[in-house]
C-alpha positions in Angstrom: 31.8 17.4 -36.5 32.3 17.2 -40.1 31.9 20.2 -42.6 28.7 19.3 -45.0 30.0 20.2 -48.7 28.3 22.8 -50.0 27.1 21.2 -53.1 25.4 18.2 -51.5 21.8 17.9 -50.2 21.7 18.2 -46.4 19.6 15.0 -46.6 21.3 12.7 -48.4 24.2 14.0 -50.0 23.4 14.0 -53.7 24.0 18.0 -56.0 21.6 19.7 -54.4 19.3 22.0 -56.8 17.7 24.6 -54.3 20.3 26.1 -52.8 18.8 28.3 -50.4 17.0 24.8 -48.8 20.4 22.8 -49.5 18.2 20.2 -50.6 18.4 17.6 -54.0 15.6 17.7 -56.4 14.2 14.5 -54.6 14.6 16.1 -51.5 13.4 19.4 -52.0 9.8 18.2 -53.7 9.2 15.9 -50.7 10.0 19.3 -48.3 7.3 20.8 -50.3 4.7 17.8 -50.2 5.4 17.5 -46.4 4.9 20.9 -45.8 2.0 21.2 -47.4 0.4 18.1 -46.0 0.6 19.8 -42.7 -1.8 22.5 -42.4 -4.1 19.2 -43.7 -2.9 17.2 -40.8 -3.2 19.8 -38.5 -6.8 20.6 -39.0 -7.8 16.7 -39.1 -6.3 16.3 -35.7 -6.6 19.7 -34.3 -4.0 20.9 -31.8 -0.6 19.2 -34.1 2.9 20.2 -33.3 4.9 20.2 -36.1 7.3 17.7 -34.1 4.0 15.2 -33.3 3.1 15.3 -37.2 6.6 14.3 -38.2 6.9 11.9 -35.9 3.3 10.5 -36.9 4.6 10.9 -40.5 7.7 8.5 -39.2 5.7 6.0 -37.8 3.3 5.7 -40.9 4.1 2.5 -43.4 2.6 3.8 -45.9 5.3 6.7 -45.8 7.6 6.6 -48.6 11.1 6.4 -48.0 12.1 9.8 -49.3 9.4 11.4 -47.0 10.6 9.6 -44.2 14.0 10.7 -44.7 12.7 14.2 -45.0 10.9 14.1 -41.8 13.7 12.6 -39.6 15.8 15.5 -40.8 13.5 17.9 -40.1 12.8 16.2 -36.5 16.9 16.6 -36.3 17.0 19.9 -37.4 14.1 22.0 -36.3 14.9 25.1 -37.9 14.9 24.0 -41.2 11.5 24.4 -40.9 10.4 27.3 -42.9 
């Protein structure tokens, strides 16, 4: 298993800019959106694991590709999930 550098975005690779998250600017304003689109999503559809939402998120077209990105790393890596 390789060793992620410590100056790259855990998402994508690029200098990251929130260190505590390990996350690029790109990355690390999508995080945001995505988390706080869910408390929206969750009341819509009710009962919404935060798994089911990212996979719904996933599956979406209209999804941009940064947010996509976001939520296949956050399906990957769970605890990331603050």
């Amino acid at each position: 298993m390789e060793r992620q550098d410590l100056d790259q975005c855990a998402v994508c690779g690029m200098k990251i800019v929130d260190a505590p998250a390990g996350l690029c600017a790109n990355h690390s304003e999508v995080y945001r959106k995505v988390k706080d689109a869910y408390p929206l999503w969750s009341a819509a559809y009710g009962s919404l694991t935060t798994e089911d939402f990212l996979k719904r998120l996933v599956a979406l077209p209209e999804t941009g590709d940064r947010a996509r990105e976001m939520a296949q790393f956050l399906i990957r890596n769970p605890e990331k999930w603050k």
